[in-house]
Coordinates of C-alpha atoms in Angstrom, one line a residue:
X1 CA -27.4 10.6 -51.1
X2 CA -28.1 14.1 -49.8
X3 CA -25.3 15.3 -47.7
X4 CA -27.6 16.1 -44.8
X5 CA -28.5 12.4 -44.5
X6 CA -24.9 11.2 -44.2
X7 CA -24.7 11.5 -40.3
X8 CA -28.1 9.8 -40.0
X9 CA -27.1 6.8 -42.2
X10 CA -23.6 6.5 -40.8
X11 CA -24.8 6.7 -37.2
X12 CA -27.4 4.0 -37.8
X13 CA -24.8 1.8 -39.5
X14 CA -22.1 2.2 -36.9
X15 CA -24.5 1.8 -34.1
X16 CA -25.7 -1.5 -35.5
X17 CA -22.1 -2.8 -36.1
X18 CA -20.8 -1.8 -32.7
X19 CA -23.9 -3.0 -30.9
X20 CA -23.4 -6.5 -32.5
X21 CA -19.6 -6.5 -31.6
X22 CA -20.4 -5.5 -28.0
X23 CA -23.1 -8.2 -27.7
X24 CA -21.6 -11.1 -29.6
X25 CA -17.9 -10.7 -28.7
X26 CA -18.0 -9.3 -25.1
X27 CA -21.5 -10.3 -24.0
X28 CA -22.3 -6.7 -23.1
X29 CA -25.8 -5.8 -24.5
X30 CA -27.4 -2.4 -24.2
X31 CA -31.0 -2.9 -23.3
X32 CA -33.5 -2.4 -26.1
X33 CA -35.4 0.2 -23.9
X34 CA -32.2 2.4 -23.8
X35 CA -31.5 2.3 -27.6
X36 CA -33.8 5.1 -28.8
X37 CA -32.6 7.8 -26.5
X38 CA -29.0 6.6 -26.7
X39 CA -29.2 6.6 -30.5
X40 CA -30.7 10.1 -30.7
X41 CA -27.9 11.5 -28.5
X42 CA -25.3 9.8 -30.6
X43 CA -27.1 11.3 -33.7
X44 CA -26.8 14.7 -32.2
X45 CA -23.1 14.2 -31.6
X46 CA -22.8 13.1 -35.3
X47 CA -24.4 16.2 -36.6
X48 CA -22.3 18.5 -34.4
X49 CA -19.2 16.7 -35.6
X50 CA -20.4 16.8 -39.2
X51 CA -21.0 20.5 -39.0
X52 CA -17.4 21.1 -38.0
X53 CA -16.0 18.8 -40.7
X54 CA -14.4 19.8 -44.0
X55 CA -14.8 16.4 -45.8
X56 CA -17.5 13.8 -45.4
X57 CA -15.1 10.9 -45.9
X58 CA -12.8 12.0 -43.0
X59 CA -15.9 12.6 -40.9
X60 CA -16.9 9.0 -41.4
X61 CA -13.5 7.8 -40.3
X62 CA -13.6 10.0 -37.2
X63 CA -17.1 9.0 -36.3
X64 CA -16.3 5.3 -36.6
X65 CA -13.3 5.6 -34.3
X66 CA -15.1 7.6 -31.7
X67 CA -18.1 5.3 -31.6
X68 CA -15.9 2.3 -31.6
X69 CA -14.0 3.7 -28.6
X70 CA -17.3 4.5 -26.9
X71 CA -19.2 1.3 -27.5
X72 CA -16.5 -1.3 -27.9
X73 CA -14.1 0.3 -25.4
X74 CA -16.8 0.2 -22.7
X75 CA -17.6 -3.4 -23.5
X76 CA -13.9 -4.4 -23.2
X77 CA -13.5 -2.7 -19.8
X78 CA -16.7 -4.3 -18.6
X79 CA -15.5 -7.7 -19.8
X80 CA -12.1 -7.3 -18.1
X81 CA -13.0 -5.4 -14.9
X82 CA -16.7 -5.7 -14.4
X83 CA -17.5 -2.0 -15.0
X84 CA -17.5 0.5 -17.9
X85 CA -15.2 3.4 -18.5
X86 CA -15.3 6.1 -15.8
X87 CA -14.1 9.7 -16.0
X88 CA -11.1 9.0 -13.8
X89 CA -9.9 6.4 -16.4
X90 CA -8.8 9.4 -18.5
X91 CA -6.1 10.1 -15.9
X92 CA -5.0 6.5 -15.9
X93 CA -4.4 6.6 -19.7
X94 CA -0.8 7.9 -19.2
X95 CA 0.0 5.0 -16.9
X96 CA -1.5 2.6 -19.4
X97 CA 0.7 3.8 -22.2
X98 CA 3.8 3.6 -19.9
X99 CA 3.2 -0.1 -19.2
X100 CA 2.4 -1.2 -22.7
X101 CA 5.2 -2.6 -24.8
X102 CA 5.6 -3.4 -28.6
X103 CA 2.5 -3.8 -30.6
X104 CA 0.3 -3.3 -27.6
X105 CA 1.6 0.3 -27.2
X106 CA 1.0 1.1 -30.8
X107 CA -2.5 -0.6 -30.7
X108 CA -3.5 1.9 -28.0
X109 CA -1.5 5.0 -29.2
X110 CA -2.3 4.9 -32.9
X111 CA -6.1 5.3 -32.6
X112 CA -5.7 8.2 -30.1
X113 CA -3.2 9.9 -32.4
X114 CA -5.4 9.2 -35.4
X115 CA -8.5 10.7 -33.9
X116 CA -6.7 13.8 -32.7
X117 CA -4.9 14.4 -36.0
X118 CA -8.0 13.7 -38.2
X119 CA -10.1 16.1 -36.1
X120 CA -7.6 18.9 -36.5
X121 CA -7.1 18.1 -40.2
X122 CA -10.9 18.1 -40.9
X123 CA -11.9 21.0 -38.7
X124 CA -13.6 23.9 -40.5
X125 CA -15.7 27.0 -39.5
X126 CA -16.8 27.9 -43.1
X127 CA -20.5 27.4 -42.6
X128 CA -23.1 28.9 -40.2
X129 CA -23.8 25.4 -39.0
X130 CA -20.3 25.1 -37.7
X131 CA -20.8 28.2 -35.5
X132 CA -24.1 26.7 -34.2
X133 CA -22.3 23.4 -33.4
X134 CA -19.5 25.2 -31.6
X135 CA -22.1 27.2 -29.6
X136 CA -23.9 24.0 -28.5
X137 CA -20.6 22.2 -27.7
X138 CA -19.2 25.1 -25.6
X139 CA -22.5 25.7 -23.8
X140 CA -22.8 22.0 -23.0
X141 CA -19.2 22.0 -21.7
X142 CA -19.7 25.0 -19.5
X143 CA -22.9 23.6 -18.1
X144 CA -21.2 20.2 -17.3
X145 CA -18.3 21.8 -15.5
X146 CA -20.0 24.7 -13.7
X147 CA -23.7 23.7 -13.3
X148 CA -23.6 19.9 -13.6
X149 CA -26.8 19.5 -11.5
X150 CA -28.8 21.1 -14.3
X151 CA -28.0 18.1 -16.5
X152 CA -27.5 15.4 -13.9
X153 CA -30.7 15.7 -11.9
X154 CA -33.1 15.4 -14.9
X155 CA -31.2 12.4 -16.3
X156 CA -31.1 10.6 -12.9
X157 CA -34.8 11.3 -12.5
X158 CA -35.7 10.0 -15.9
X159 CA -33.3 7.0 -16.2
X160 CA -32.4 6.3 -12.6
X161 CA -28.9 5.6 -11.2
X162 CA -27.3 2.7 -9.3
X163 CA -24.4 4.0 -7.2
X164 CA -22.9 0.6 -6.8
X165 CA -23.6 -1.2 -10.2
X166 CA -22.1 0.8 -13.1
X167 CA -22.5 -2.1 -15.5
X168 CA -26.3 -1.9 -15.0
X169 CA -26.2 1.9 -15.5
X170 CA -24.4 1.3 -18.8
X171 CA -26.6 -1.3 -20.3
X172 CA -29.8 0.4 -19.2
X173 CA -28.8 3.9 -20.4
X174 CA -26.6 3.2 -23.4
X175 CA -23.0 4.3 -24.0
X176 CA -23.7 7.9 -25.0
X177 CA -26.2 8.8 -22.3
X178 CA -24.1 6.9 -19.7
X179 CA -21.0 8.9 -20.7
X180 CA -22.8 12.2 -20.4
X181 CA -24.4 11.2 -17.1
X182 CA -21.2 10.0 -15.4
X183 CA -19.1 12.7 -16.9
X184 CA -21.5 15.3 -15.4
X185 CA -21.6 13.3 -12.1
X186 CA -17.8 13.5 -12.0
X187 CA -18.0 17.3 -11.7
X188 CA -21.0 17.3 -9.4
X189 CA -19.5 14.9 -6.9
X190 CA -15.8 15.9 -7.1
X191 CA -13.9 15.6 -3.9
X192 CA -13.4 18.9 -2.2
X193 CA -11.4 19.6 1.0
X194 CA -13.7 20.1 4.0
X195 CA -13.7 23.3 5.9
X196 CA -12.2 23.4 9.4
X197 CA -15.5 22.8 11.2
X198 CA -16.5 19.7 9.2
X199 CA -12.9 18.3 9.3
X200 CA -12.6 18.7 13.1
X201 CA -16.1 17.5 13.8
X202 CA -15.4 14.3 11.8
X203 CA -12.0 13.8 13.5
X204 CA -13.4 14.2 17.0
X205 CA -16.2 11.8 16.2
X206 CA -13.7 9.1 15.1
X207 CA -11.3 9.6 18.0
X208 CA -14.0 9.7 20.7
X209 CA -15.3 6.4 19.4
X210 CA -12.0 4.6 19.9
X211 CA -11.9 1.8 22.4
X212 CA -9.3 1.7 25.1
X213 CA -6.6 -0.6 23.9
X214 CA -4.5 -0.2 27.0
X215 CA -6.8 -0.6 30.0
X216 CA -3.9 -1.3 32.4
X217 CA -2.3 2.1 31.6
X218 CA 1.2 0.5 31.4
X219 CA 2.8 1.5 28.1
X220 CA 5.2 -0.8 26.4
X221 CA 8.5 0.5 25.2
X222 CA 8.8 1.3 21.5
X223 CA 11.0 -1.5 20.0
X224 CA 12.4 -0.8 16.5
X225 CA 12.4 -3.8 14.2
X226 CA 12.7 -4.2 10.5
X227 CA 9.5 -4.4 8.5
X228 CA 9.6 -6.3 5.2
X229 CA 6.4 -5.5 3.4
X230 CA 5.9 -7.4 0.1
X231 CA 3.0 -6.6 -2.3
X232 CA 2.5 -9.5 -4.6
X233 CA 1.1 -8.7 -8.0
X234 CA -2.2 -10.5 -8.7
X235 CA -1.4 -13.1 -6.0
X236 CA -4.2 -15.4 -5.1
X237 CA -5.1 -19.1 -4.5
X238 CA -6.2 -20.6 -7.8
X239 CA -7.1 -23.9 -6.0
X240 CA -10.3 -22.1 -5.0
X241 CA -11.5 -22.8 -8.5
X242 CA -12.9 -26.2 -7.8
X243 CA -14.0 -26.9 -11.4
X244 CA -10.7 -25.7 -13.0
X245 CA -9.4 -29.3 -13.2
X246 CA -5.8 -28.6 -12.2
X247 CA -3.4 -31.5 -12.4
X248 CA -1.8 -30.3 -9.2
X249 CA -2.2 -27.5 -6.6
X250 CA -0.5 -24.4 -8.0
X251 CA 0.6 -23.0 -4.6
X252 CA 3.8 -24.4 -3.2
X253 CA 3.3 -26.9 -0.3
X254 CA 5.6 -24.7 1.8
X255 CA 3.6 -21.6 1.2
X256 CA 0.3 -23.4 1.9
X257 CA 1.8 -24.8 5.2
X258 CA 2.9 -21.4 6.3
X259 CA -0.5 -19.8 5.3
X260 CA -2.3 -22.5 7.2
X261 CA -0.4 -21.5 10.3
X262 CA -2.0 -18.1 10.0
X263 CA -5.5 -19.6 9.9
X264 CA -5.6 -18.8 6.2
X265 CA -5.5 -15.0 6.9
X266 CA -7.0 -12.8 4.2
X267 CA -6.2 -9.3 3.0
X268 CA -9.2 -7.4 1.7
X269 CA -7.8 -4.9 -0.9
X270 CA -10.0 -2.2 -2.5
X271 CA -9.7 -3.3 -6.1
X272 CA -10.2 -6.3 -8.5
X273 CA -8.0 -7.1 -11.4
X274 CA -5.9 -3.9 -11.4
X275 CA -5.2 -0.5 -9.9
X276 CA -2.4 -1.8 -7.7
X277 CA -1.7 1.8 -6.5
X278 CA -4.9 1.9 -4.6
X279 CA -3.8 -1.2 -2.6
X280 CA -0.5 0.5 -2.0
X281 CA -2.2 3.7 -0.8
X282 CA -4.2 1.7 1.8
X283 CA -1.3 -0.4 3.1
X284 CA 1.0 2.6 3.4
X285 CA -1.4 5.4 4.5
X286 CA -4.1 3.5 6.5
X287 CA -7.1 5.1 4.9
X288 CA -9.7 3.3 2.7
X289 CA -10.1 3.9 -1.0
X290 CA -13.9 4.4 -1.6
X291 CA -14.0 5.5 -5.3
X292 CA -13.1 4.1 -8.7
X293 CA -10.0 6.4 -9.1
X294 CA -6.3 6.1 -8.6
X295 CA -5.4 7.8 -5.3
X296 CA -1.7 8.3 -6.3
X297 CA -2.7 10.2 -9.4
X298 CA -4.8 13.1 -8.2
X299 CA -5.8 12.5 -4.6
X300 CA -2.4 12.7 -2.8
X301 CA -1.4 16.3 -3.2
X302 CA 0.1 16.9 0.3
X303 CA 3.0 15.6 2.3
X304 CA 1.3 13.3 4.8
X305 CA 2.6 11.4 7.8
X306 CA 1.8 7.9 6.5
X307 CA 3.6 4.8 7.7
X308 CA 7.0 5.6 5.9
X309 CA 7.0 9.1 7.4
X310 CA 6.2 7.9 10.9
X311 CA 9.0 5.3 10.8
X312 CA 11.5 7.7 9.2
X313 CA 11.0 10.0 12.2
X314 CA 12.1 7.1 14.4
X315 CA 15.4 6.7 12.5
X316 CA 14.2 4.1 10.0
X317 CA 15.6 3.8 6.5
X318 CA 12.5 3.8 4.3
X319 CA 12.9 2.1 0.9
X320 CA 10.5 1.3 -1.9
X321 CA 11.4 -1.2 -4.6
X322 CA 9.4 -1.8 -7.8
X323 CA 11.0 -2.9 -11.1
X324 CA 8.8 -0.8 -13.4
X325 CA 9.2 2.7 -14.9
X326 CA 9.4 5.1 -11.9
X327 CA 6.6 7.4 -13.0
X328 CA 4.0 4.7 -13.4
X329 CA 0.9 5.6 -11.3
X330 CA 2.8 8.8 -10.3
X331 CA 4.8 6.8 -7.8
X332 CA 7.8 9.1 -7.7
X333 CA 5.7 12.0 -6.3
X334 CA 3.4 9.7 -4.3
X335 CA 6.3 7.8 -2.6
X336 CA 8.0 11.1 -1.8
X337 CA 4.8 12.6 -0.2
X338 CA 4.2 9.6 2.1
X339 CA 7.8 9.5 3.3
X340 CA 10.0 7.1 1.3
X341 CA 13.6 8.2 1.3
X342 CA 14.7 5.8 -1.4
X343 CA 12.9 4.5 -4.5
X344 CA 14.5 1.8 -6.6
X345 CA 12.8 1.4 -10.0
X346 CA 13.6 -0.6 -13.1
X347 CA 16.8 1.2 -14.0
X348 CA 18.2 0.4 -10.5
X349 CA 18.0 -3.4 -11.1
X350 CA 19.9 -5.7 -13.5
X351 CA 17.3 -7.2 -15.8
X352 CA 18.9 -10.7 -15.8
X353 CA 15.7 -12.8 -15.3
X354 CA 12.6 -11.6 -17.2
X355 CA 9.2 -13.0 -18.1
X356 CA 8.8 -10.9 -21.2
X357 CA 8.8 -7.3 -19.9
X358 CA 8.1 -8.4 -16.3
X359 CA 11.1 -8.9 -13.9
X360 CA 10.9 -12.3 -12.2
X361 CA 10.3 -12.2 -8.5
X362 CA 13.4 -14.4 -7.7
X363 CA 15.9 -11.8 -9.2
X364 CA 13.9 -8.9 -7.6
X365 CA 14.2 -10.5 -4.2
X366 CA 17.8 -11.3 -4.6
X367 CA 18.8 -7.9 -5.7
X368 CA 16.8 -6.1 -3.0
X369 CA 18.4 -8.4 -0.4
X370 CA 21.8 -7.4 -1.7
X371 CA 21.0 -3.7 -1.6
X372 CA 19.8 -3.8 2.0
X373 CA 22.5 -6.2 3.3
X374 CA 24.5 -3.4 4.8
X375 CA 21.5 -2.1 6.9
X376 CA 20.8 -5.7 8.0
X377 CA 24.4 -6.1 9.1
X378 CA 24.5 -2.8 10.9
X379 CA 21.2 -3.4 12.6
X380 CA 19.8 -0.2 11.2
X381 CA 16.0 -0.3 11.3
X382 CA 14.3 -0.1 7.9
X383 CA 11.0 -0.3 6.2
X384 CA 11.7 -2.6 3.2
X385 CA 8.7 -2.2 0.9
X386 CA 8.7 -4.3 -2.3
X387 CA 6.1 -4.3 -5.1
X388 CA 6.5 -7.2 -7.4
X389 CA 5.9 -6.9 -11.2
X390 CA 5.7 -10.5 -12.4
X391 CA 2.1 -11.6 -12.3
X392 CA 0.5 -9.1 -14.6
X393 CA -2.0 -10.3 -17.3
X394 CA -1.5 -12.1 -19.6
X395 CA 0.8 -14.0 -17.3
X396 CA 3.8 -14.7 -19.6
X397 CA 6.6 -17.1 -18.5
X398 CA 10.2 -16.9 -19.6
X399 CA 12.1 -19.7 -21.2
X400 CA 13.5 -20.9 -17.8
X401 CA 10.0 -21.3 -16.4
X402 CA 8.2 -24.0 -18.4
X403 CA 4.5 -24.6 -17.7
X404 CA 3.8 -27.1 -14.9
X405 CA 0.1 -26.7 -14.4
X406 CA -2.6 -27.9 -16.8
X407 CA -6.4 -27.2 -16.5
X408 CA -9.6 -28.5 -17.9
X409 CA -11.1 -25.0 -18.0
X410 CA -11.7 -23.5 -21.5
X411 CA -10.7 -20.1 -20.1
X412 CA -7.1 -19.6 -21.2
X413 CA -6.1 -17.5 -18.2
X414 CA -7.1 -20.2 -15.7
X415 CA -4.1 -22.3 -16.7
X416 CA -1.7 -19.5 -17.5
X417 CA -2.4 -17.7 -14.2
X418 CA -1.9 -21.0 -12.3
X419 CA 1.5 -21.4 -13.8
X420 CA 2.4 -17.9 -12.7
X421 CA 1.3 -18.7 -9.2
X422 CA 3.3 -21.9 -9.2
X423 CA 6.5 -19.9 -9.6
X424 CA 5.5 -16.8 -7.6
X425 CA 4.7 -18.9 -4.5
X426 CA 8.0 -20.9 -4.7
X427 CA 10.2 -17.9 -5.3
X428 CA 8.4 -16.1 -2.4
X429 CA 9.0 -18.9 0.0
X430 CA 12.8 -18.9 -0.8
X431 CA 12.8 -15.2 -0.1
X432 CA 10.9 -15.6 3.2
X433 CA 13.3 -18.4 4.4
X434 CA 16.3 -16.1 3.6
X435 CA 14.7 -13.2 5.5
X436 CA 13.8 -15.3 8.6
X437 CA 17.4 -16.5 8.8
X438 CA 19.1 -13.2 8.3
X439 CA 16.5 -11.1 10.2
X440 CA 14.9 -13.4 12.8
X441 CA 13.3 -10.5 14.7
X442 CA 12.0 -8.7 11.6
X443 CA 8.3 -8.4 10.8
X444 CA 7.5 -9.9 7.4
X445 CA 4.2 -9.2 5.6
X446 CA 3.2 -10.6 2.2
X447 CA -0.2 -10.1 0.5
X448 CA -1.9 -10.1 -2.9
X449 CA -2.8 -6.7 -4.2
X450 CA -6.0 -7.9 -6.0
X451 CA -7.5 -11.0 -7.6
X452 CA -6.3 -11.8 -11.2
X453 CA -8.2 -11.3 -14.4
X454 CA -9.5 -14.8 -15.5
X455 CA -11.4 -14.2 -18.7
X456 CA -14.1 -11.8 -19.8
X457 CA -17.0 -11.3 -17.4
X458 CA -15.3 -13.2 -14.6
X459 CA -15.5 -16.3 -16.8
X460 CA -12.9 -18.4 -14.9
X461 CA -14.6 -17.6 -11.6
X462 CA -18.1 -18.1 -13.0
X463 CA -17.3 -21.6 -14.1
X464 CA -16.6 -22.6 -10.5
X465 CA -19.6 -20.8 -9.2
X466 CA -17.5 -18.5 -6.9
X467 CA -18.6 -15.2 -8.7
X468 CA -21.5 -14.3 -10.9
X469 CA -21.0 -12.8 -14.4
X470 CA -22.5 -9.4 -13.2
X471 CA -21.8 -7.6 -10.0
X472 CA -25.6 -7.0 -9.7
X473 CA -26.0 -10.7 -9.1
X474 CA -23.3 -11.0 -6.4
X475 CA -24.2 -12.6 -3.1
X476 CA -22.7 -11.1 0.1
X477 CA -20.2 -14.0 0.1
X478 CA -19.2 -13.1 -3.5
X479 CA -18.5 -9.5 -2.6
X480 CA -16.1 -10.7 0.0
X481 CA -14.6 -13.3 -2.3
X482 CA -14.2 -10.5 -5.0
X483 CA -11.6 -8.7 -2.8
X484 CA -9.9 -11.5 -0.7
X485 CA -6.3 -12.4 -1.3
X486 CA -3.8 -14.5 0.8
X487 CA -1.9 -12.6 3.6
X488 CA 0.9 -13.8 5.9
X489 CA 2.2 -11.7 8.8
X490 CA 5.2 -13.1 10.6
X491 CA 5.9 -11.3 13.9
X492 CA 9.6 -12.1 14.1
X493 CA 10.4 -15.0 16.4
X494 CA 6.8 -15.2 17.6
X495 CA 5.9 -16.5 14.2
X496 CA 2.8 -16.2 12.0
X497 CA -0.2 -14.2 13.2
X498 CA -3.8 -15.1 12.9
X499 CA -5.6 -11.8 11.9
X500 CA -8.6 -13.2 10.1
X501 CA -10.0 -11.1 7.2
X502 CA -8.2 -7.7 7.4
X503 CA -9.0 -4.7 5.2
X504 CA -5.7 -3.5 3.8
X505 CA -6.0 0.0 5.3
X506 CA -5.9 -1.4 8.8
X507 CA -2.5 -3.1 8.3
X508 CA -0.2 -0.1 8.9
X509 CA -1.7 0.5 12.4
X510 CA -1.3 -3.1 13.2
X511 CA 2.4 -2.9 12.2
X512 CA 2.9 0.1 14.5
X513 CA 1.3 -1.9 17.3
X514 CA 3.7 -4.7 16.8
X515 CA 6.5 -2.2 17.3
X516 CA 4.8 -0.9 20.6
X517 CA 4.5 2.5 19.0
X518 CA 2.5 4.6 21.5
X519 CA 2.4 8.1 19.9
X520 CA -0.8 9.3 18.3
X521 CA -0.8 9.2 14.5
X522 CA -3.3 9.7 11.6
X523 CA -3.7 5.9 11.6
X524 CA -5.8 6.2 14.8
X525 CA -8.6 7.7 12.7
X526 CA -9.3 4.3 11.0
X527 CA -9.0 2.0 13.9
X528 CA -11.7 -0.7 13.3
X529 CA -15.1 -0.4 14.8
X530 CA -15.4 -2.8 17.8
X531 CA -17.8 -5.4 16.3
X532 CA -17.0 -5.3 12.5
X533 CA -14.5 -4.8 9.8
X534 CA -15.6 -2.4 7.0
X535 CA -14.5 -2.9 3.4
X536 CA -15.6 0.0 1.1
X537 CA -15.9 -0.5 -2.6
X538 CA -17.0 2.0 -5.3
X539 CA -20.7 2.7 -4.6
X540 CA -21.1 0.4 -1.6
X541 CA -19.4 -1.2 1.3
X542 CA -19.7 -4.4 3.3
X543 CA -19.1 -5.3 6.9
X544 CA -17.5 -8.5 8.1
X545 CA -19.3 -9.0 11.4
X546 CA -17.9 -10.7 14.5
X547 CA -19.9 -13.9 13.8
X548 CA -18.4 -14.1 10.3
X549 CA -21.6 -12.9 8.5
X550 CA -21.3 -10.4 5.7
X551 CA -23.6 -7.3 5.7
X552 CA -23.6 -5.6 2.3
X553 CA -24.6 -1.9 2.5
X554 CA -25.8 -0.8 -1.0
X555 CA -28.8 1.5 -0.7
X556 CA -31.2 2.5 2.1
X557 CA -32.9 1.3 4.2
X558 CA -29.8 0.1 6.0
X559 CA -29.4 -2.4 8.8
X560 CA -28.2 -1.0 12.1
X561 CA -24.6 -2.2 11.4
X562 CA -24.7 -0.5 8.0
X563 CA -26.0 2.8 9.5
X564 CA -23.0 2.8 11.9
X565 CA -20.5 1.9 9.3
X566 CA -21.9 4.5 6.9
X567 CA -21.5 7.3 9.5
X568 CA -18.0 6.0 10.2
X569 CA -17.1 6.0 6.5
X570 CA -18.5 9.5 6.1
X571 CA -16.2 10.8 8.9
X572 CA -13.2 8.9 7.6
X573 CA -13.8 10.3 4.1
X574 CA -13.9 13.9 5.4
X575 CA -10.7 13.4 7.4
X576 CA -9.0 11.7 4.4
X577 CA -9.9 14.6 2.1
X578 CA -8.6 17.1 4.6
X579 CA -5.3 15.2 5.0
X580 CA -4.5 14.3 1.5
X581 CA -5.9 17.1 -0.6
X582 CA -7.0 19.7 1.9
X583 CA -5.5 22.1 4.6
X584 CA -4.7 19.3 7.1
X585 CA -6.7 20.7 9.9
X586 CA -6.9 17.1 11.3
X587 CA -3.2 16.4 11.1
X588 CA -2.2 15.0 14.5
X589 CA 0.7 17.1 16.0
X590 CA 3.7 15.1 17.2
X591 CA 7.4 15.1 16.4
X592 CA 6.9 13.4 13.0
X593 CA 5.7 16.7 11.6
X594 CA 9.3 18.0 11.5
X595 CA 10.4 15.1 9.4
X596 CA 7.4 15.3 7.2
X597 CA 8.3 19.0 6.5
X598 CA 11.9 18.1 6.0
X599 CA 11.5 15.2 3.6
X600 CA 10.8 17.5 0.6
X601 CA 11.6 17.1 -3.1
X602 CA 14.8 18.9 -2.5
X603 CA 16.3 16.7 0.2
X604 CA 14.6 13.4 -0.4
X605 CA 16.8 10.7 -1.9
X606 CA 15.1 9.2 -4.9
X607 CA 17.7 6.7 -6.0
X608 CA 16.5 6.0 -9.5
X609 CA 18.0 6.7 -12.9
X610 CA 14.7 6.6 -14.5
X611 CA 12.7 9.6 -15.6
X612 CA 10.9 11.3 -12.7
X613 CA 7.4 12.8 -12.8
X614 CA 7.0 16.5 -12.4
X615 CA 3.3 16.7 -12.0

């Protein structure tokens, strides 16, 4: 075979193989209309790579791995999370490698190391074609970074773009064109801090629209009470899967009774199936996550008066506990920037009760309670924030936790997840009972950070008809279901609260209200609109109206409610960018600023023996 035909033949062969794998194994099929242009772009990549290659055999290995990553990798992410690989996923790679153990770590690390080493080994500049290939690659890179509109606008005009349905973008454009399109869009639409005029105009718009929450003018006295805030990994009610065929209700009767007393309150987190850190950001800082990226990783550059900072100013001890490596999702730096004085990570706990690599909730609760006992006894106010680890896919159980739940569903995770929930709910209730006895006036909040992964393409949910296999087919009710998890708020001796469906970013303001906190804070910016609750998701948002109806805001023309919530979100986004990555023109001035400035890397107490991030 002539050497010049090698890239053509290999591209056709690999494209055919990976197309079949994506279609037959993961049910992700690139539309036939997209194949010609996608194939031509991939062929161009092949010839560029071939021109820079010393040996044809090594080129074939590199090409196979790169195309496999592009076509099969996107199919896997779509099957697991409903959407393809996004540019921000590159920044999440470090966190993925930190959490993987054993063969899973090597399964992810070896291909990355192999591609890098093979490219370096096979690189050559011995032929004029190599210089031409380098010129094209460098020119493309410069254009993508500095003039992305020159590439993005023609592609969008020719192929179209759905801001809220990335799966459709992928299957209608193909993996190569989609990667170029979204990679360019990443630079075109990167978040930039607003200037002072834009920031202050948005801030004024939000504050002027606030309703008067104290019409009598009589201010209540700030009353410090402990806040126990528990984020439950992948915690949800499996019994909503009516066709799962469970032999018993997975949730403990005690939990269901307590949850019922709240009117079955719902938390609405910003994510599905993963990205716990985004739920954390909302519940601690009170601003919504609107994009498919991890806020803790690159969008939290400043020291900001979030809930922990505000409480620290009032003499609270602020503690975060999470039995994972401390640098996962950049938590060391993120927790410090939002005001935690102490962070207990995996090295600060005795690993005496494990479900594979995941610490059981029971031992986590017990050890945290032991650590905070002195503060409870001394009546020192504290923010006790716990992020559980048990509940991660693929829902393993230790030897002391035999399976109790069976299911008729053919989706394996439907049964394994139900057994995880069986133990999580019971261990949680034991902890809540202990807290209510030892701290009867304390505020206790527990909520799920996101729904669990139950099979490829939402298979476990699709079987029961609660979700469609594609987000493009979701009804308004499905969008709400997609981000609804159990929530319980116990207001000390007053008992459980009925809060309805609450976006997570509105929880910290509610907690300050329960303490009769009257000073202005940045949380005032995201007080809810008077007749709706707004839940942003990447590319869209939906409003839960007062009458319970769900108004999904995808693309114009918008309803009147969507027009108002869109303007509100635009102002909130501008203020958020100013506070977290900008010059903080909108930072509300009050005494907390002194504490925010004083809680610096040098004098913050990060009580963990694990490795700390330095980025």
